[in-house]
PDB file of C-alpha atoms and ligand atoms in Angstrom:
ATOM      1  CA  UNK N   1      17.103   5.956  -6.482  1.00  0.00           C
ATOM      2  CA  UNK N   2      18.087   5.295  -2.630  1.00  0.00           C
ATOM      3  CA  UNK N   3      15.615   3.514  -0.461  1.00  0.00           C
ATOM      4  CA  UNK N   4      14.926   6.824   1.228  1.00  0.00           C
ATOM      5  CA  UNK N   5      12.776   8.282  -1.723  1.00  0.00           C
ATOM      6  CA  UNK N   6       8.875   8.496  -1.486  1.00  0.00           C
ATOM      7  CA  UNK N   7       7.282   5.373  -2.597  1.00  0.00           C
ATOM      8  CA  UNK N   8       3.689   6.538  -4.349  1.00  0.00           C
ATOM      9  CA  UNK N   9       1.410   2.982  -4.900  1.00  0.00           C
ATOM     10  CA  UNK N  10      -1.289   3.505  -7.059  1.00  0.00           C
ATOM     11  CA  UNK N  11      -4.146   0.770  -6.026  1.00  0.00           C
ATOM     12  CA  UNK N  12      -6.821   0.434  -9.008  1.00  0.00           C
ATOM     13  CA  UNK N  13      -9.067  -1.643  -6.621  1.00  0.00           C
ATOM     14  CA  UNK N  14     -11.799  -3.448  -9.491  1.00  0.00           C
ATOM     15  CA  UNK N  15     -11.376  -0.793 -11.840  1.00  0.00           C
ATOM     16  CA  UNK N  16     -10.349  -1.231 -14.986  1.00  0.00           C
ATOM     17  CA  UNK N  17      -9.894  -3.121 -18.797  1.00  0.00           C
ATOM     18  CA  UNK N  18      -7.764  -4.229 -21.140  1.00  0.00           C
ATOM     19  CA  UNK N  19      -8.419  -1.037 -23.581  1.00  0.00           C
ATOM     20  CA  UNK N  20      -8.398   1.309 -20.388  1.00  0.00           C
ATOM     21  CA  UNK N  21      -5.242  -0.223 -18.690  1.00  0.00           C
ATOM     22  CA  UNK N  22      -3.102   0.384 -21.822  1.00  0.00           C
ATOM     23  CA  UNK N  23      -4.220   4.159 -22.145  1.00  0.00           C
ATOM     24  CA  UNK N  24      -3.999   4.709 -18.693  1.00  0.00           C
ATOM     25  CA  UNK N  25      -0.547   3.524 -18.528  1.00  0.00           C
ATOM     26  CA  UNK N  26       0.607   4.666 -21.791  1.00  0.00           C
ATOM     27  CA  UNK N  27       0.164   7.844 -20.507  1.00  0.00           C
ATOM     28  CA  UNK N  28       1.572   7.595 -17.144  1.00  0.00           C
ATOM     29  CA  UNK N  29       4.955   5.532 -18.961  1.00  0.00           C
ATOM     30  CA  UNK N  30       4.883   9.214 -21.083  1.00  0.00           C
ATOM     31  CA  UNK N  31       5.412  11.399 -18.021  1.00  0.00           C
ATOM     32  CA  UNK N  32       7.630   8.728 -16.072  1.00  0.00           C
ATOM     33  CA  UNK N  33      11.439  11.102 -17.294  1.00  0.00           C
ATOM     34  CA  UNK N  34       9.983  13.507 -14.828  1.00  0.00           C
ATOM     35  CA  UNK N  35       9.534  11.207 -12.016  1.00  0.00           C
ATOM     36  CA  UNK N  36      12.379  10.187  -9.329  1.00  0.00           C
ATOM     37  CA  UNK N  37      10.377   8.647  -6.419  1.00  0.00           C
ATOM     38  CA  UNK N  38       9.875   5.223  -6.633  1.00  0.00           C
ATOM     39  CA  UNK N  39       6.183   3.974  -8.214  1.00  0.00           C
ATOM     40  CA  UNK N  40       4.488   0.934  -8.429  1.00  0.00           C
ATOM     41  CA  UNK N  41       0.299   0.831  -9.554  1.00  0.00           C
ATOM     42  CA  UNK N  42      -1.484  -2.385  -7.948  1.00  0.00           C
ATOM     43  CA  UNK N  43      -4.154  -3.984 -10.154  1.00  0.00           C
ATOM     44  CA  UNK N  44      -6.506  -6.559 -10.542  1.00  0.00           C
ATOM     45  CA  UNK N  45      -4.687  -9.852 -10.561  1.00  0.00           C
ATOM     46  CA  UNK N  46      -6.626 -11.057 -14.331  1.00  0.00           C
ATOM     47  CA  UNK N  47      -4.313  -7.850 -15.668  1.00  0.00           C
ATOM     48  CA  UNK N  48      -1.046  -8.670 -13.773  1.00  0.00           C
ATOM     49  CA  UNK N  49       0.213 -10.064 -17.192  1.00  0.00           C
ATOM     50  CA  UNK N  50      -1.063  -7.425 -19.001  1.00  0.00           C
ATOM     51  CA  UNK N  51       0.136  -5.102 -17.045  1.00  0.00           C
ATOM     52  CA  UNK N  52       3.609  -6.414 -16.642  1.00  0.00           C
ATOM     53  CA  UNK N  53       3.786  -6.753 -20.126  1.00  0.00           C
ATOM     54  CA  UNK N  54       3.856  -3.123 -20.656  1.00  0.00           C
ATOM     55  CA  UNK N  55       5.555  -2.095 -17.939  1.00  0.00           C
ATOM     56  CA  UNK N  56       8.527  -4.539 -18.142  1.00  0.00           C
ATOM     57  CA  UNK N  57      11.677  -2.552 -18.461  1.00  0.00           C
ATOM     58  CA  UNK N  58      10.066   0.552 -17.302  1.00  0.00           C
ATOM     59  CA  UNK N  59      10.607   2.437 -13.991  1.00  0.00           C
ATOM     60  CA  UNK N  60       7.157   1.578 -12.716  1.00  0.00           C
ATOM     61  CA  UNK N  61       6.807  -1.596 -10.482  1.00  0.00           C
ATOM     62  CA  UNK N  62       3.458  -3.500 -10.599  1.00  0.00           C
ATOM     63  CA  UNK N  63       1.649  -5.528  -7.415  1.00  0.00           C
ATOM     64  CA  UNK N  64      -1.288  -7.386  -6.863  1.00  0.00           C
ATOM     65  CA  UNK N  65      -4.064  -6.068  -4.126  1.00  0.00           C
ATOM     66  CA  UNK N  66      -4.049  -9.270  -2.274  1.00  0.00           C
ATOM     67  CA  UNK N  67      -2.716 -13.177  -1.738  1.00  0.00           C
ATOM     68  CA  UNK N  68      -4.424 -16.034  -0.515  1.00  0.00           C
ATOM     69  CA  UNK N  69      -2.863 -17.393   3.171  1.00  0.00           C
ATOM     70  CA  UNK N  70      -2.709 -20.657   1.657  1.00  0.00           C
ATOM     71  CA  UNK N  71       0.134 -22.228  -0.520  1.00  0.00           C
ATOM     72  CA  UNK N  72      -1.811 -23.982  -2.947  1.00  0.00           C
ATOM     73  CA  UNK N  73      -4.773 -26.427  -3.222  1.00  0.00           C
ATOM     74  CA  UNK N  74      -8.778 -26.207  -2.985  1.00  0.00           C
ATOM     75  CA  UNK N  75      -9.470 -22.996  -1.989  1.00  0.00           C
ATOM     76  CA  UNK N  76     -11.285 -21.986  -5.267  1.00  0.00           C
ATOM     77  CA  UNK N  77     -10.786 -18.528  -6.568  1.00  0.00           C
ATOM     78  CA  UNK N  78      -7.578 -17.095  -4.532  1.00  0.00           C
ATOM     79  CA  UNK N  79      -4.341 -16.992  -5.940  1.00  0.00           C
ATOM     80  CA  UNK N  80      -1.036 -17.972  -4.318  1.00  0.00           C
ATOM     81  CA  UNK N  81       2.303 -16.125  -3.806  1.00  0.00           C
ATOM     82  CA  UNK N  82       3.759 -18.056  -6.187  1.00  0.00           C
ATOM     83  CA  UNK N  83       1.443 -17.534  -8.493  1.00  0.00           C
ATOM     84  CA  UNK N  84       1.879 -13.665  -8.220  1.00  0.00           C
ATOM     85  CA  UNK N  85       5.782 -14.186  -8.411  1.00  0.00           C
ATOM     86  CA  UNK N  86       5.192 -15.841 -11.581  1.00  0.00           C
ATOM     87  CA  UNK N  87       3.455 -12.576 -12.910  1.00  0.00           C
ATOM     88  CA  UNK N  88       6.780 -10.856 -11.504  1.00  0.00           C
ATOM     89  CA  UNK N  89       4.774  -8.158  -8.922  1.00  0.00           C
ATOM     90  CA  UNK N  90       7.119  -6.630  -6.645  1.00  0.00           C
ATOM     91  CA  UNK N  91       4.644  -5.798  -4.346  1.00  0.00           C
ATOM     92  CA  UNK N  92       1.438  -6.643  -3.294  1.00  0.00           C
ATOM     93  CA  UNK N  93      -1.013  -5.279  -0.711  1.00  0.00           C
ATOM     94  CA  UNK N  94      -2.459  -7.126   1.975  1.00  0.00           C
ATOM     95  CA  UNK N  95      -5.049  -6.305   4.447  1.00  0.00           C
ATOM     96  CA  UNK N  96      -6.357  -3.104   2.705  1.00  0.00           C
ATOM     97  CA  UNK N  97      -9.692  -2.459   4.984  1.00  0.00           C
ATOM     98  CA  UNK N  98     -12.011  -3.419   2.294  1.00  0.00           C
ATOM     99  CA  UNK N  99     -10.755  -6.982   2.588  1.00  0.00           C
ATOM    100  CA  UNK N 100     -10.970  -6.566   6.320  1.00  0.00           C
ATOM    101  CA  UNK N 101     -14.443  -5.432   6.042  1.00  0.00           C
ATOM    102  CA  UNK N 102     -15.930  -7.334   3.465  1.00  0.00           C
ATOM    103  CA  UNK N 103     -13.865 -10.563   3.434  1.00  0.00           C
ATOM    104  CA  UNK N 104     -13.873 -11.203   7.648  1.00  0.00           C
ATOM    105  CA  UNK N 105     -10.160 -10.384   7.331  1.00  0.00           C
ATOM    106  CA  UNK N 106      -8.595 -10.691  10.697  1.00  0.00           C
ATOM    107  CA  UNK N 107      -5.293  -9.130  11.851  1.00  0.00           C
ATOM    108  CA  UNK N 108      -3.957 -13.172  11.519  1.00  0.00           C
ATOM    109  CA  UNK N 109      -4.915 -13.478   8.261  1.00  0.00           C
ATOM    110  CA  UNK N 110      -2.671 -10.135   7.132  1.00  0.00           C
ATOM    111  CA  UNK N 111      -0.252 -11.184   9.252  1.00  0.00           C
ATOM    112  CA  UNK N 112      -0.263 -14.521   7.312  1.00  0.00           C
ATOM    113  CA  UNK N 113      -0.290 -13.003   3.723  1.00  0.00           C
ATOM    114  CA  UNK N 114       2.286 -10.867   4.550  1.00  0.00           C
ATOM    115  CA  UNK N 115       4.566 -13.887   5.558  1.00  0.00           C
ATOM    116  CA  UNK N 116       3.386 -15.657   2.491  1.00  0.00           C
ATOM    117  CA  UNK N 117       4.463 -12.582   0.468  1.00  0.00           C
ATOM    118  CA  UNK N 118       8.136 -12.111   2.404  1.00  0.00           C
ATOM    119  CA  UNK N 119       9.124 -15.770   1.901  1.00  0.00           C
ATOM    120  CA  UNK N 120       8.092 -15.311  -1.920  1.00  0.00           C
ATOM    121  CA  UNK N 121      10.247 -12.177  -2.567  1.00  0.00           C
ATOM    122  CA  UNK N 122       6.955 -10.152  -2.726  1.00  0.00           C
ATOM    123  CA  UNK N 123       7.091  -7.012  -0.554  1.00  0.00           C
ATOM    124  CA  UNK N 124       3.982  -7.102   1.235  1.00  0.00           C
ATOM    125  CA  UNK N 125       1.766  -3.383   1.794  1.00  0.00           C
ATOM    126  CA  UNK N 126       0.273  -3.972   4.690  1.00  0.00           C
ATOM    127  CA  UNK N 127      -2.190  -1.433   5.452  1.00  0.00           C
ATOM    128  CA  UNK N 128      -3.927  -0.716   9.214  1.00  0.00           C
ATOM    129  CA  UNK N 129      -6.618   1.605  10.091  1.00  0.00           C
ATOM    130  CA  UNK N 130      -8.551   2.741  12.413  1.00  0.00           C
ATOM    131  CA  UNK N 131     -12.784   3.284  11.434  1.00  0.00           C
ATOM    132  CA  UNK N 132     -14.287   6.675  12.141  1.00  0.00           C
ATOM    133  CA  UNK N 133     -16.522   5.103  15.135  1.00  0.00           C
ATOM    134  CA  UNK N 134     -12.544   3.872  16.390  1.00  0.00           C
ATOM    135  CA  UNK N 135     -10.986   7.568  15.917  1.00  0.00           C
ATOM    136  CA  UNK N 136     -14.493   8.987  17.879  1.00  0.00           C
ATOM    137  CA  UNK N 137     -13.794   6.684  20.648  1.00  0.00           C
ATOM    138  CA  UNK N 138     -10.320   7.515  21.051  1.00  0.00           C
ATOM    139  CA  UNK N 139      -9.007   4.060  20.078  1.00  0.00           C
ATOM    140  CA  UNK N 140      -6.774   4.798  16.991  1.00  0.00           C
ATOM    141  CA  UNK N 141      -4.101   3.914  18.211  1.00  0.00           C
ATOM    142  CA  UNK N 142      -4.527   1.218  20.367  1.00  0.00           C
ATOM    143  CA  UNK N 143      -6.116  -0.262  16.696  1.00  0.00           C
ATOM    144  CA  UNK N 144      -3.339   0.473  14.357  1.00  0.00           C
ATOM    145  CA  UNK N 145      -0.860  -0.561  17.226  1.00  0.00           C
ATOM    146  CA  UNK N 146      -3.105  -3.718  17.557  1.00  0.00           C
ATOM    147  CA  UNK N 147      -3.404  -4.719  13.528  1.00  0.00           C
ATOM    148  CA  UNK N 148       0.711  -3.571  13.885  1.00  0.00           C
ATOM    149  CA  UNK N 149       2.035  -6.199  16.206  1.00  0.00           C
ATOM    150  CA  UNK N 150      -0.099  -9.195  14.778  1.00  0.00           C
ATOM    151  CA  UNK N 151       2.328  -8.498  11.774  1.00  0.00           C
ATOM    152  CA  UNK N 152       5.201  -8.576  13.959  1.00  0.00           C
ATOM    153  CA  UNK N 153       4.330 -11.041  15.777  1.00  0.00           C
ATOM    154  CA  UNK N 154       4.541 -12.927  12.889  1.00  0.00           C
ATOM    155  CA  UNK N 155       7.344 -11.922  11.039  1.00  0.00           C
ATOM    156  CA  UNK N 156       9.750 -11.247  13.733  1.00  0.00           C
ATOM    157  CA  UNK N 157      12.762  -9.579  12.069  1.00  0.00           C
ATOM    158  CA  UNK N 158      11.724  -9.512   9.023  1.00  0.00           C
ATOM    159  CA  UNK N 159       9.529  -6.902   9.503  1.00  0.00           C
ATOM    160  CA  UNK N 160      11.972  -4.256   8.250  1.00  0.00           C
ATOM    161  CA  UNK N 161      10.800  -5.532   4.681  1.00  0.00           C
ATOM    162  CA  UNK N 162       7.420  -4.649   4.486  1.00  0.00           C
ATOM    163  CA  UNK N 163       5.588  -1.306   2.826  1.00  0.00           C
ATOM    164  CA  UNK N 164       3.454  -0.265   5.880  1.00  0.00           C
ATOM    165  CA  UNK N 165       0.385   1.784   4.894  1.00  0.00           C
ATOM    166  CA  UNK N 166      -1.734   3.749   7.349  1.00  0.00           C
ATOM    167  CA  UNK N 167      -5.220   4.470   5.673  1.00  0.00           C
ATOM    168  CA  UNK N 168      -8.091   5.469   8.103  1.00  0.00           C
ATOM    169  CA  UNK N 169     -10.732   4.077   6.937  1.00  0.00           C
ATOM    170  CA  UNK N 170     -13.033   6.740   6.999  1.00  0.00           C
ATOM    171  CA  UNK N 171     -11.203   8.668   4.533  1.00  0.00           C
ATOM    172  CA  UNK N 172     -11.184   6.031   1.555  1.00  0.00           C
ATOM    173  CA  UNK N 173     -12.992   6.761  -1.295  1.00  0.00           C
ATOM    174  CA  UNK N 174     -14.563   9.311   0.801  1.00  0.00           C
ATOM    175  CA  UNK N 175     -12.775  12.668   0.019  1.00  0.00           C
ATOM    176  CA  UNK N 176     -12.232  13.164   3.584  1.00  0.00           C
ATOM    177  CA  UNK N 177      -8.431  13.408   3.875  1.00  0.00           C
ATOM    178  CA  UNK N 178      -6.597  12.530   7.667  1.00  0.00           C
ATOM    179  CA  UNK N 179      -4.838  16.210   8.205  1.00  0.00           C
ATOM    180  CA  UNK N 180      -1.044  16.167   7.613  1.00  0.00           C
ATOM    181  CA  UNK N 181      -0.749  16.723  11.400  1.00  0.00           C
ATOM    182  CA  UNK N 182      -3.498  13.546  12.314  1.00  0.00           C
ATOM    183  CA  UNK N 183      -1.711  11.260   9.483  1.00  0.00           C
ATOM    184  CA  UNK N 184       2.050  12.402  11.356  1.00  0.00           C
ATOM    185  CA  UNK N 185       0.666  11.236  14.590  1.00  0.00           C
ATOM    186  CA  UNK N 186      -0.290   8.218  13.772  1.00  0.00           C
ATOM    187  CA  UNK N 187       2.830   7.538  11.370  1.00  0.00           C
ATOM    188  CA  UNK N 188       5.452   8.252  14.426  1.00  0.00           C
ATOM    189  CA  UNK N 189       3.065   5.684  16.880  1.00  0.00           C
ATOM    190  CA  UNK N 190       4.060   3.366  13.809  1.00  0.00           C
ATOM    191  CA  UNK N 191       7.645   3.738  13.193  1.00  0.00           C
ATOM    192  CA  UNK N 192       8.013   3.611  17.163  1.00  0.00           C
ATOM    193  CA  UNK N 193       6.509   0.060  17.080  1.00  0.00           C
ATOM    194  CA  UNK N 194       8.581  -1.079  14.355  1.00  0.00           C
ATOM    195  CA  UNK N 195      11.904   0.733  15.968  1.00  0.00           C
ATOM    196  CA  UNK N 196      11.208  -1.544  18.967  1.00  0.00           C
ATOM    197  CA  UNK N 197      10.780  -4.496  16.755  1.00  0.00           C
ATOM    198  CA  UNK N 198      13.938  -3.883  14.569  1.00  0.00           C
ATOM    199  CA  UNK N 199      17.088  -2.312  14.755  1.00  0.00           C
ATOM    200  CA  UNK N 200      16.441  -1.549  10.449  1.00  0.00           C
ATOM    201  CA  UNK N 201      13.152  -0.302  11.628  1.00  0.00           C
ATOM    202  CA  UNK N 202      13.820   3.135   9.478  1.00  0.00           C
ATOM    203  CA  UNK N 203      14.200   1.380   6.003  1.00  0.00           C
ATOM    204  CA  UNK N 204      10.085   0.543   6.112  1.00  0.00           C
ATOM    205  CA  UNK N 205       8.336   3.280   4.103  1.00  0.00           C
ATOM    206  CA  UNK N 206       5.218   4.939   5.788  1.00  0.00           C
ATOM    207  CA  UNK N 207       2.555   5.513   3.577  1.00  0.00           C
ATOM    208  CA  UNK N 208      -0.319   7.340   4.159  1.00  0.00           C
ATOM    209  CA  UNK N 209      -3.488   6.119   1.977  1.00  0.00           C
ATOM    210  CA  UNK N 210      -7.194   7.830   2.229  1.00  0.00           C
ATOM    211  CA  UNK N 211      -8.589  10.302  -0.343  1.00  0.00           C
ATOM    212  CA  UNK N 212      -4.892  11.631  -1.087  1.00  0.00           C
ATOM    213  CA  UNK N 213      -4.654  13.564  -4.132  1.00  0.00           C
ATOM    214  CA  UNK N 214      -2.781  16.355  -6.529  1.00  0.00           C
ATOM    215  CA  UNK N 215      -4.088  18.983  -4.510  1.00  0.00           C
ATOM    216  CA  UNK N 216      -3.222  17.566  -1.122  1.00  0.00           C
ATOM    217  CA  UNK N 217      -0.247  15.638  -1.715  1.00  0.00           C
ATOM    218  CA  UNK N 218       2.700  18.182  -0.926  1.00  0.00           C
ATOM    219  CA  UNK N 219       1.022  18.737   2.402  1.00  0.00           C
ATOM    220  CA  UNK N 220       0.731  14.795   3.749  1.00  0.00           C
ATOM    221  CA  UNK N 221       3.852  14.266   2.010  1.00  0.00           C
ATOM    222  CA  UNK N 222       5.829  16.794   3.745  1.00  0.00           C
ATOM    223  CA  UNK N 223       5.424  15.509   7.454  1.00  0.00           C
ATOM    224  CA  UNK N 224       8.336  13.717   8.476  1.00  0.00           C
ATOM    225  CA  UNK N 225       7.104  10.178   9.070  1.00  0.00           C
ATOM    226  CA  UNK N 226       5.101  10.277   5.656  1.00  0.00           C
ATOM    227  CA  UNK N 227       7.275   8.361   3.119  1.00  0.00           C
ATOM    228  CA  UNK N 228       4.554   7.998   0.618  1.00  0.00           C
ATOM    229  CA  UNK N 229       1.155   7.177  -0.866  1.00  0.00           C
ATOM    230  CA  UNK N 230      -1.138   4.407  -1.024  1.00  0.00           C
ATOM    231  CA  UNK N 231      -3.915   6.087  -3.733  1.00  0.00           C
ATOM    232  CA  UNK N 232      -6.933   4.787  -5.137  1.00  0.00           C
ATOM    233  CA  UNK N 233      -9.197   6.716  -6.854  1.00  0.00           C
ATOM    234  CA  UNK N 234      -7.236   9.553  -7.956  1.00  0.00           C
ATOM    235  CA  UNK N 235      -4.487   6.677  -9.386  1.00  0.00           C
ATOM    236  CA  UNK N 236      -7.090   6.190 -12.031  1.00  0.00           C
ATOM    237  CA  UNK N 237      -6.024   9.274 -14.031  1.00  0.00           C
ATOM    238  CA  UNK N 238      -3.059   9.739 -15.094  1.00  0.00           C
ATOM    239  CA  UNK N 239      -2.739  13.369 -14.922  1.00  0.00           C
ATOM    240  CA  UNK N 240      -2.918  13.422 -11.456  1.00  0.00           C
ATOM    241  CA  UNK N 241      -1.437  10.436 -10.258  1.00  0.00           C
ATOM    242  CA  UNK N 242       1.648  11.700 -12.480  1.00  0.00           C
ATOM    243  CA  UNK N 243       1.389  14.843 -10.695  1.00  0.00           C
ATOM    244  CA  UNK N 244       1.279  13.329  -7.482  1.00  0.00           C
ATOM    245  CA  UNK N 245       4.549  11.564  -8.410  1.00  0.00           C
ATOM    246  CA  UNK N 246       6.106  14.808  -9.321  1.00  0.00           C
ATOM    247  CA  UNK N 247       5.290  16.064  -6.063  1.00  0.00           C
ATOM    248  CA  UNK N 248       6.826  13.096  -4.478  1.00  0.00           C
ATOM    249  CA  UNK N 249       9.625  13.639  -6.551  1.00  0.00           C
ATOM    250  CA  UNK N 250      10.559  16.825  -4.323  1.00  0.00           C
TER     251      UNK N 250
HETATM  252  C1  LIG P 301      -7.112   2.941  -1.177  1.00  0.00           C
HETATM  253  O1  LIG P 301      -7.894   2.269  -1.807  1.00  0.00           O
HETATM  254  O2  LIG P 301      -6.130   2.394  -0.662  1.00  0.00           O
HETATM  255  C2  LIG P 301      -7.347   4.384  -1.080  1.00  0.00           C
HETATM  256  C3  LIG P 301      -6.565   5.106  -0.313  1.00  0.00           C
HETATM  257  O3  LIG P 301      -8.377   4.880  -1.800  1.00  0.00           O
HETATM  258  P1  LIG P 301      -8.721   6.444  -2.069  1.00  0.00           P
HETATM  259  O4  LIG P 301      -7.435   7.109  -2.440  1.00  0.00           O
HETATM  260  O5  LIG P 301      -9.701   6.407  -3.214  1.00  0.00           O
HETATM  261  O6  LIG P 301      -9.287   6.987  -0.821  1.00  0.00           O
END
């Protein structure tokens, strides 16, 4: 599978149990032959061995949904990079909007985790977004562009590493979807930031997170810039989420 396939990233958010994870993914491990994009489902951290247990071997990649800034030591209740290597995620997302919103994230935070996450071997998902009082006021993309460089800025040319995820925030968990054309626009004011930061700017995959599901996957998925999906809610069945894959399979 070249590097050029869709990536689809299933992100459970706190959903989930021990019974339900090994249903859910026994089914989705079924329906994996007919799959050829690349897949990886993000879960709570408490599952990661769990989850890598049963997936070990198998053509879907597990992640974490976030990583402390810190290396080690007394910050009570985060885990570290290394920690999450130990669990053997490939990826793991940082800066999702809900941890912007309801854990004070700022843009040097992400930028942090995501260098925590590169210098581990962890490819980081970093995910910007604009909120809909942002996209009324015109300012989308001087916000993604904004949340963009800070991650630049500090990983300089290592950037070309990292899973970048656009996901307006006012169409998570919302079932109001960005348009294919409004998630393009956005996605080629992206990959012309990273082209200016890296000559391997290309090899980042785009995806485009925010109430995406079987019915309007083909559509988001088709747009040039759109290398992908970043899906919550509808990654919690396994019908569609495999049908979503199959569409990204295209
Ligand atoms: C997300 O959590 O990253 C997300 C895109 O959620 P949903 O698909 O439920 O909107």
């Amino acid at each position: 599978m070249d590097n050029r396939s869709k990536l689809m990233v299933g992100n459970w958010k706190m959903n989930g149990g021990l019974t339900a994870n090994a249903a859910l993914l026994a089914e989705i491990l079924q329906g994996l032959p007919d799959v050829a994009c690349r897949a990886a489902v993000c879960v709570p951290s408490v599952y990661l061995p769990q989850v890598g247990e049963l997936l070990s071997g198998s053509a879907l990649a597990w992640g974490a949904q976030d990583v402390s800034a810190h290396e080690s030591g007394a910050y009570t209740g985060e885990v570290s990079v290394s920690m999450l290597r130990d669990m053997g995620v490939r990826y793991c997302i940082v800066g999702h909007s809900e941890r912007r919103l309801y854990h004070a994230e700022s843009d040097v935070v992400v930028a942090t985790k995501a260098q925590r996450a590169l210098a581990a071997g962890i490819t980081p998902i970093v995910c910007v977004g604009e909120s809909l009082a942002e996209r009324e006021a015109g300012q989308t993309e001087a916000v993604v562009k904004r949340q963009l460089a800070a991650v630049i800025q500090a990983n300089g040319h290592c950037i070309s590493e990292i899973v970048l995820a656009y996901e307006p925030v006012w169409a998570i968990g919302t079932g109001l979807t960005a348009t294919p054309e409004q998630a393009q626009l956005v996605h080629a004011v992206l990959r012309a930031q990273l082209q200016a930061a890296s000559e391997h700017a290309e090899r980042v995959p785009l995806l485009y997170g925010g109430s995406m599901n079987a019915a309007n996957a083909a559509q988001l998925l088709a747009q040039p810039d759109v290398d992908g999906g970043l899906i919550g809610g509808a990654s919690l069945k396994a019908a569609d989420f495999l049908s979503m894959l199959k569409t990204a399979s295209r």
